[in-house]
Amino acid sequence: MTVFEKDKTYVAGTYNRFPVAIVSGKGSLLLGEDGREYIDLTSGIGVTAFGIADEKWQAAVIEQIGKVQHTSNLFYTTPCSDLAEMLCLKTGMKKVFFSNSGAEANECAIKAARKYAADKYGADRYTIATMQNSFHGRTLTTLAATGQDHYHELYQPLTPGFASVTPNAGTDELDALHKSSPLAAVMIECIQGEGGVLPLDPAFAREVADWCAENDVLLIVDEVQTGNGRTGKLYAYMKYGLKPDIVSTAKGLAGGLPLGATLLGEKVENVFGFGDHGSTFGGNPVCCAAALSILSRIDDELLAGVRRKGAFLRSAFEGAKGIESVSGMGLLLGLKTTKPASEVLAACRDRGVLCLSAKDKVRLAPALNIPDELLAKAAQIIKAVCAE
Ligand SMILES: *Cc1c(COP(=O)(O)O)cnc(C)c1O
């Protein structure tokens, strides 16, 4: 059997994969098993922050694997405590809970918010408002948080206690909701990634943040996709000038190993006591060593590079034939193309460029350190495909 046949036979059919099998790569180049080379503008959906097989990242991972690969959370490990310290120093948040994915990072955020509200205001203050068209993960609870009905249909009943409001439309809906079902938190993405690379209006984001502060409703920012340098700031909320109570992140954090982190601010730093939450793999020393290698290199210079590369792409695409609009920030961009996104993706693939889609958009999320020459070459090909 070919890899395609074997996968179709034995792997659960949840993924409509591209017809490409990847065997290896280096930086922003991927090698297919048919011997073809591709410029990678997907970075594993914003995960391989410094590209494939980055040398410093590899060295950090191999060094830690040679020491101890797992201990359980019954023991202390240096990579875990060092990474928590680094995240807190870089954000001003107070404590970190580590898990293994974005959905779990959000689960922890939701648990923290529920516990804070219940401890302080009683058991009926548990509802969490999210935004319509949001995406927060695939567990039953994070699906409930996700403001897109089509994700809900197959899995009723979902976890109760979620309601979605209209983004960029003031705080009246939050007021009404808070009266009928007292809110524990409001959860936002600064840019709806899966929702089609749609940035939240900064004025609305600040209005929501102020409303939350006035009502002692926690502000949770889901930085799973937008975090760790992706938008040209360490976290997108920093660009928006927000002061979240809880931040969740994952995807790019460990550069390609599974790691989720929930950052807890002042209000919730002590919300969890012994046994209140946990994860067998959470804070795994190899994943934390990988994340230390990534996070320590997301400095001002790297972030300036992300902004410059993003601006280059934007100017390449704005006004180009067959491209109706460009959305997003830094190296998380969405192109509304005249042709269906799936057609653009297929034609780009044929010419050696791998892109993502998000709803009706072509989504680009290359490695943060993609070389300028590769980016220019890929942009040329995308433009040519869109113009045809
Ligand atoms: C990808 C994503 C998630 C889910 O992350 P997983 O690691 O797949 O569980 C949650 N929120 C946002 C904004 C995401 O982009």
Coordinates of C-alpha atoms and ligand atoms in Angstrom, one line a residue:
M1 CA 0.0 0.0 0.0
T2 CA 1.1 3.6 -0.6
V3 CA 1.2 6.0 2.3
F4 CA -2.0 7.4 1.0
E5 CA -3.8 4.1 0.8
K6 CA -2.6 2.9 4.2
D7 CA -3.6 6.2 5.8
K8 CA -7.1 6.0 4.3
T9 CA -7.4 2.4 5.5
Y10 CA -6.2 2.8 9.0
V11 CA -6.3 6.4 10.2
A12 CA -9.7 7.7 11.3
G13 CA -11.1 9.7 8.5
T14 CA -11.2 13.1 10.3
Y15 CA -8.7 14.9 8.0
N16 CA -9.1 15.8 4.4
R17 CA -5.4 15.9 3.8
F18 CA -3.6 17.5 0.9
P19 CA -2.3 14.9 -1.6
V20 CA 1.3 15.3 -0.3
A21 CA 3.3 13.1 2.1
I22 CA 6.1 14.9 3.8
V23 CA 9.3 13.0 4.6
S24 CA 11.6 15.7 5.9
G25 CA 12.5 19.3 5.6
K26 CA 14.9 22.1 6.6
G27 CA 13.8 25.6 7.7
S28 CA 10.9 26.6 5.4
L29 CA 11.5 23.9 2.8
L30 CA 9.7 20.6 2.9
L31 CA 10.5 17.5 1.0
G32 CA 7.7 15.3 -0.3
E33 CA 8.0 11.6 -0.6
D34 CA 7.8 12.0 -4.4
G35 CA 11.1 13.9 -4.2
R36 CA 9.4 17.4 -4.7
E37 CA 10.5 20.4 -2.7
Y38 CA 8.0 22.9 -1.3
I39 CA 8.2 26.3 0.2
D40 CA 6.2 26.0 3.4
L41 CA 3.8 28.9 4.3
T42 CA 1.9 26.6 6.7
S43 CA 4.4 25.9 9.4
G44 CA 2.2 23.1 10.6
I45 CA -0.6 25.6 11.2
G46 CA 1.6 28.1 13.0
V47 CA 3.5 25.5 15.0
T48 CA 7.0 25.2 13.6
A49 CA 7.9 28.7 14.7
F50 CA 11.5 28.5 13.5
G51 CA 10.9 26.1 10.7
I52 CA 11.7 22.4 10.3
A53 CA 14.6 20.8 12.2
D54 CA 15.9 24.2 13.4
E55 CA 19.4 23.5 14.8
K56 CA 19.2 25.3 18.1
W57 CA 15.7 23.8 18.8
Q58 CA 16.9 20.4 17.8
A59 CA 20.0 20.7 20.1
A60 CA 17.8 21.7 23.0
V61 CA 15.4 18.8 22.5
I62 CA 18.1 16.2 22.0
E63 CA 20.0 17.5 25.1
Q64 CA 16.9 17.2 27.3
I65 CA 15.9 13.8 25.8
G66 CA 19.4 12.5 26.8
K67 CA 18.8 13.6 30.4
V68 CA 15.2 12.7 31.2
Q69 CA 12.2 12.7 28.8
H70 CA 9.4 12.6 31.4
T71 CA 9.0 12.6 35.1
S72 CA 5.3 13.1 35.9
N73 CA 4.2 16.2 37.8
L74 CA 5.1 14.5 41.1
F75 CA 8.6 15.9 40.6
Y76 CA 10.2 19.3 39.9
T77 CA 12.1 19.8 36.7
T78 CA 14.3 22.8 35.6
P79 CA 12.9 23.2 32.1
C80 CA 9.3 23.5 33.4
S81 CA 10.1 26.0 36.1
D82 CA 12.5 28.0 33.8
L83 CA 9.8 28.2 31.1
A84 CA 7.1 29.3 33.6
E85 CA 9.5 32.0 34.8
M86 CA 10.3 33.2 31.3
L87 CA 6.6 33.3 30.3
C88 CA 5.8 35.4 33.5
L89 CA 8.7 37.7 33.0
K90 CA 7.9 38.4 29.4
T91 CA 4.1 39.0 30.0
G92 CA 3.7 40.2 33.6
M93 CA 1.4 37.3 34.2
K94 CA 1.8 35.6 37.6
K95 CA 1.6 31.8 37.2
V96 CA 1.4 29.2 34.4
F97 CA -0.4 25.9 34.1
F98 CA 1.1 23.6 31.4
S99 CA -0.9 21.2 29.2
N100 CA -0.4 19.7 25.8
S101 CA -2.6 21.5 23.3
G102 CA -4.6 24.6 22.6
A103 CA -7.9 23.0 23.6
E104 CA -6.5 22.0 26.9
A105 CA -5.0 25.4 27.5
N106 CA -8.5 26.8 27.0
E107 CA -10.1 24.2 29.2
C108 CA -7.8 25.3 32.0
A109 CA -8.7 29.0 31.3
I110 CA -12.4 28.1 31.5
K111 CA -11.9 26.1 34.7
A112 CA -9.9 29.0 36.3
A113 CA -12.6 31.5 35.4
R114 CA -15.4 29.3 36.7
K115 CA -13.6 28.6 39.9
Y116 CA -12.8 32.3 40.4
A117 CA -16.4 33.4 39.8
A118 CA -17.9 30.6 41.9
D119 CA -15.5 31.2 44.9
K120 CA -16.3 34.9 44.9
Y121 CA -19.9 35.2 43.7
G122 CA -21.5 31.8 44.1
A123 CA -22.3 28.8 42.0
D124 CA -24.7 30.5 39.5
R125 CA -22.0 32.8 38.0
Y126 CA -20.4 30.5 35.5
T127 CA -21.4 31.6 32.0
I128 CA -18.6 32.5 29.6
A129 CA -19.3 34.8 26.7
T130 CA -17.3 34.1 23.5
M131 CA -17.5 35.7 20.1
Q132 CA -19.5 34.5 17.1
N133 CA -17.3 32.8 14.5
S134 CA -14.6 32.1 17.2
F135 CA -12.7 28.9 17.4
H136 CA -11.4 27.6 20.8
G137 CA -10.8 23.8 20.2
R138 CA -12.3 20.4 19.8
T139 CA -13.1 19.1 23.3
L140 CA -16.7 19.2 24.2
T141 CA -16.2 22.2 26.4
T142 CA -14.0 24.2 24.0
L143 CA -16.5 23.3 21.2
A144 CA -19.2 24.8 23.3
A145 CA -17.0 27.9 23.6
T146 CA -16.5 27.9 19.8
G147 CA -19.1 30.4 18.3
Q148 CA -19.8 28.4 15.2
D149 CA -22.9 26.2 15.1
H150 CA -21.7 23.8 12.5
Y151 CA -19.0 22.5 15.0
H152 CA -21.8 21.8 17.5
E153 CA -24.3 19.8 15.6
L154 CA -22.8 16.3 15.8
Y155 CA -22.0 16.3 19.5
Q156 CA -25.0 17.4 21.5
P157 CA -25.3 17.9 24.4
L158 CA -22.2 20.1 24.8
T159 CA -21.0 21.6 28.1
P160 CA -23.6 24.2 29.2
G161 CA -22.6 27.7 30.2
F162 CA -21.5 29.3 27.0
A163 CA -23.1 32.1 24.9
S164 CA -21.7 33.9 21.9
V165 CA -22.0 37.6 21.2
T166 CA -21.5 39.6 18.0
P167 CA -18.0 40.8 17.6
N168 CA -17.3 44.5 17.0
A169 CA -20.8 45.6 18.1
G170 CA -20.4 47.2 21.5
T171 CA -21.1 45.8 24.9
D172 CA -24.9 45.9 25.0
E173 CA -25.1 42.2 24.4
L174 CA -22.7 41.5 27.2
D175 CA -24.8 43.7 29.5
A176 CA -28.0 41.8 28.6
L177 CA -26.3 38.5 29.0
H178 CA -24.7 39.4 32.3
K179 CA -28.2 40.2 33.6
S180 CA -29.8 37.0 32.5
S181 CA -26.8 34.6 33.1
P182 CA -24.1 36.2 35.3
L183 CA -20.8 36.0 33.5
A184 CA -17.6 34.5 34.8
A185 CA -15.5 35.6 31.8
V186 CA -15.4 36.9 28.3
M187 CA -13.1 35.0 25.9
I188 CA -11.7 36.5 22.8
E189 CA -9.2 35.9 20.0
C190 CA -7.5 39.1 18.9
I191 CA -7.6 37.6 15.4
Q192 CA -10.1 34.9 14.6
G193 CA -7.7 32.5 12.9
E194 CA -9.8 29.5 12.0
G195 CA -12.7 32.0 11.5
G196 CA -11.0 33.5 8.4
V197 CA -8.1 35.6 9.7
L198 CA -10.4 38.3 11.0
P199 CA -8.9 40.8 13.4
L200 CA -11.1 42.1 16.2
D201 CA -11.6 45.9 16.0
P202 CA -9.1 47.3 18.5
A203 CA -11.7 49.8 19.9
F204 CA -14.2 47.0 20.5
A205 CA -11.5 44.8 22.1
R206 CA -10.6 47.7 24.5
E207 CA -14.3 48.3 25.2
V208 CA -14.8 44.7 26.1
A209 CA -11.6 44.8 28.3
D210 CA -13.0 47.9 30.2
W211 CA -16.4 46.3 30.5
C212 CA -14.8 43.2 32.0
A213 CA -12.7 45.2 34.5
E214 CA -15.8 47.2 35.6
N215 CA -17.8 44.1 36.2
D216 CA -15.1 41.9 37.6
V217 CA -15.7 39.5 34.7
L218 CA -12.4 37.9 33.7
L219 CA -11.0 38.6 30.3
I220 CA -9.6 35.5 28.7
V221 CA -7.5 35.9 25.5
D222 CA -7.0 32.8 23.4
E223 CA -3.5 33.3 21.9
V224 CA -3.2 29.7 20.7
Q225 CA -2.8 30.8 17.1
T226 CA -1.8 34.5 17.5
G227 CA 0.7 33.9 20.2
N228 CA 4.5 33.5 20.4
G229 CA 5.5 36.1 17.9
R230 CA 3.0 35.2 15.1
T231 CA 1.5 38.8 14.8
G232 CA 4.8 40.7 15.2
K233 CA 4.3 41.1 19.0
L234 CA 5.0 38.3 21.5
Y235 CA 1.3 38.1 22.1
A236 CA -1.4 39.8 20.0
Y237 CA -3.1 41.3 23.1
M238 CA 0.1 43.4 23.5
K239 CA -0.6 44.9 20.2
Y240 CA -4.2 45.6 21.3
G241 CA -3.0 47.2 24.6
L242 CA -5.1 44.8 26.6
K243 CA -4.4 43.4 30.1
P244 CA -6.0 40.0 30.1
D245 CA -6.7 38.0 33.3
I246 CA -6.0 34.7 31.6
V247 CA -4.1 34.0 28.4
S248 CA -4.0 30.6 26.7
T249 CA -1.4 29.6 24.2
A250 CA 0.0 26.5 22.4
K251 CA 0.7 26.0 18.7
G252 CA 4.0 27.7 18.1
L253 CA 5.1 27.7 21.8
A254 CA 7.4 24.7 21.6
G255 CA 8.2 24.9 17.9
G256 CA 6.6 21.6 17.0
L257 CA 6.3 19.6 20.2
P258 CA 3.0 19.5 22.0
L259 CA 2.7 22.1 24.7
G260 CA -0.1 24.2 25.9
A261 CA 0.2 27.0 28.5
T262 CA -2.5 28.9 30.5
L263 CA -1.1 32.1 31.9
L264 CA -2.9 33.3 35.1
G265 CA -2.9 37.0 36.0
E266 CA -3.2 38.6 39.5
K267 CA -6.9 37.8 40.0
V268 CA -6.5 34.1 39.4
E269 CA -2.9 33.3 40.3
N270 CA -4.0 31.4 43.4
V271 CA -7.3 30.1 42.1
F272 CA -6.1 26.5 41.8
G273 CA -5.0 24.5 44.9
F274 CA -3.4 21.1 45.1
G275 CA -5.4 18.6 43.0
D276 CA -7.7 21.1 41.4
H277 CA -6.3 20.5 38.0
G278 CA -3.6 18.4 36.4
S279 CA -2.1 16.7 33.3
T280 CA 0.2 13.7 33.0
F281 CA 2.2 15.1 30.2
G282 CA 1.7 18.8 31.0
G283 CA 5.0 20.6 31.4
N284 CA 6.9 17.7 29.9
P285 CA 10.6 18.6 30.2
V286 CA 11.4 17.9 26.5
C287 CA 8.5 20.1 25.4
C288 CA 9.5 22.8 27.9
A289 CA 13.2 22.7 26.8
A290 CA 12.0 23.1 23.2
A291 CA 9.8 26.1 24.2
L292 CA 12.7 27.7 26.1
S293 CA 14.7 27.5 22.9
I294 CA 11.9 29.1 20.9
L295 CA 10.7 31.7 23.4
S296 CA 14.2 32.9 24.3
R297 CA 14.7 33.8 20.6
I298 CA 11.4 35.7 20.1
D299 CA 13.2 39.0 20.9
D300 CA 12.7 42.5 19.6
E301 CA 14.8 41.8 16.5
L302 CA 12.9 38.7 15.6
L303 CA 9.6 40.4 16.1
A304 CA 10.7 43.3 13.9
G305 CA 11.6 40.8 11.3
V306 CA 8.1 39.3 11.5
R307 CA 6.5 42.7 11.1
R308 CA 8.8 43.5 8.1
K309 CA 8.1 40.1 6.4
G310 CA 4.4 40.6 7.0
A311 CA 4.5 44.1 5.6
F312 CA 6.4 42.8 2.5
L313 CA 3.7 40.1 1.9
R314 CA 0.9 42.7 2.4
S315 CA 2.4 45.1 -0.1
A316 CA 2.9 42.2 -2.6
F317 CA -0.7 41.2 -2.4
E318 CA -2.6 44.4 -1.9
G319 CA -4.2 45.5 -5.2
A320 CA -2.8 42.4 -7.0
K321 CA -5.0 40.9 -9.7
G322 CA -7.4 38.2 -8.3
I323 CA -6.8 39.3 -4.7
E324 CA -9.7 41.2 -3.3
S325 CA -8.4 42.0 0.2
V326 CA -5.6 41.1 2.7
S327 CA -6.4 40.7 6.4
G328 CA -4.4 39.8 9.5
M329 CA -1.1 41.0 11.1
G330 CA 2.5 40.0 11.0
L331 CA 2.9 36.5 9.6
L332 CA -0.8 35.5 10.0
L333 CA -2.4 36.8 6.9
G334 CA -5.6 36.0 5.0
L335 CA -6.2 36.6 1.3
K336 CA -9.7 36.9 -0.1
T337 CA -9.1 35.7 -3.6
T338 CA -11.4 35.8 -6.6
K339 CA -10.9 32.1 -7.2
P340 CA -12.0 29.7 -4.4
A341 CA -9.3 29.3 -1.8
S342 CA -9.1 25.5 -2.4
E343 CA -8.3 26.1 -6.1
V344 CA -5.6 28.6 -5.2
L345 CA -4.1 26.1 -2.7
A346 CA -4.0 23.3 -5.3
A347 CA -2.5 25.5 -8.0
C348 CA 0.2 26.8 -5.6
R349 CA 0.9 23.2 -4.4
D350 CA 1.5 22.2 -8.1
R351 CA 4.0 25.0 -8.3
G352 CA 5.8 24.1 -5.0
V353 CA 4.2 26.4 -2.5
L354 CA 2.1 25.2 0.5
C355 CA -0.6 27.5 1.9
L356 CA -3.5 27.1 4.3
S357 CA -7.1 28.1 4.1
A358 CA -9.4 29.5 6.7
K359 CA -13.1 29.7 5.8
D360 CA -13.1 31.5 2.4
K361 CA -9.6 32.8 2.7
V362 CA -6.2 31.7 1.7
R363 CA -4.3 31.7 5.0
L364 CA -0.5 32.2 5.2
A365 CA 1.4 31.4 8.4
P366 CA 5.0 30.8 7.5
A367 CA 7.8 30.2 10.0
L368 CA 8.8 33.4 11.8
N369 CA 12.3 33.2 10.4
I370 CA 11.4 32.3 6.8
P371 CA 14.2 33.7 4.6
D372 CA 13.2 36.8 2.5
E373 CA 14.1 35.1 -0.8
L374 CA 11.8 32.2 -0.1
L375 CA 9.0 34.5 0.9
A376 CA 9.5 36.6 -2.3
K377 CA 9.5 33.5 -4.5
A378 CA 6.4 32.1 -2.8
A379 CA 4.6 35.5 -3.1
Q380 CA 5.4 35.6 -6.8
I381 CA 3.8 32.2 -7.3
I382 CA 0.7 33.0 -5.3
K383 CA 0.2 36.2 -7.2
A384 CA 0.6 34.4 -10.6
V385 CA -1.9 31.8 -9.5
C386 CA -4.4 34.4 -8.3
A387 CA -4.0 36.4 -11.5
E388 CA -4.7 33.6 -13.9
Ligands
LIG1 C1 -5.8 25.7 17.0 C2 -6.6 26.5 17.9 C3 -7.1 26.0 19.1 C4 -7.0 24.5 19.4 O1 -5.7 24.0 19.5 P1 -5.4 22.5 19.6 O2 -3.9 22.4 19.9 O3 -5.7 21.9 18.2 O4 -6.2 21.9 20.6 C5 -7.7 26.8 20.0 N1 -7.9 28.1 19.8 C6 -7.4 28.7 18.7 C7 -7.5 30.2 18.5 C8 -6.7 27.9 17.7 O5 -6.3 28.5 16.6

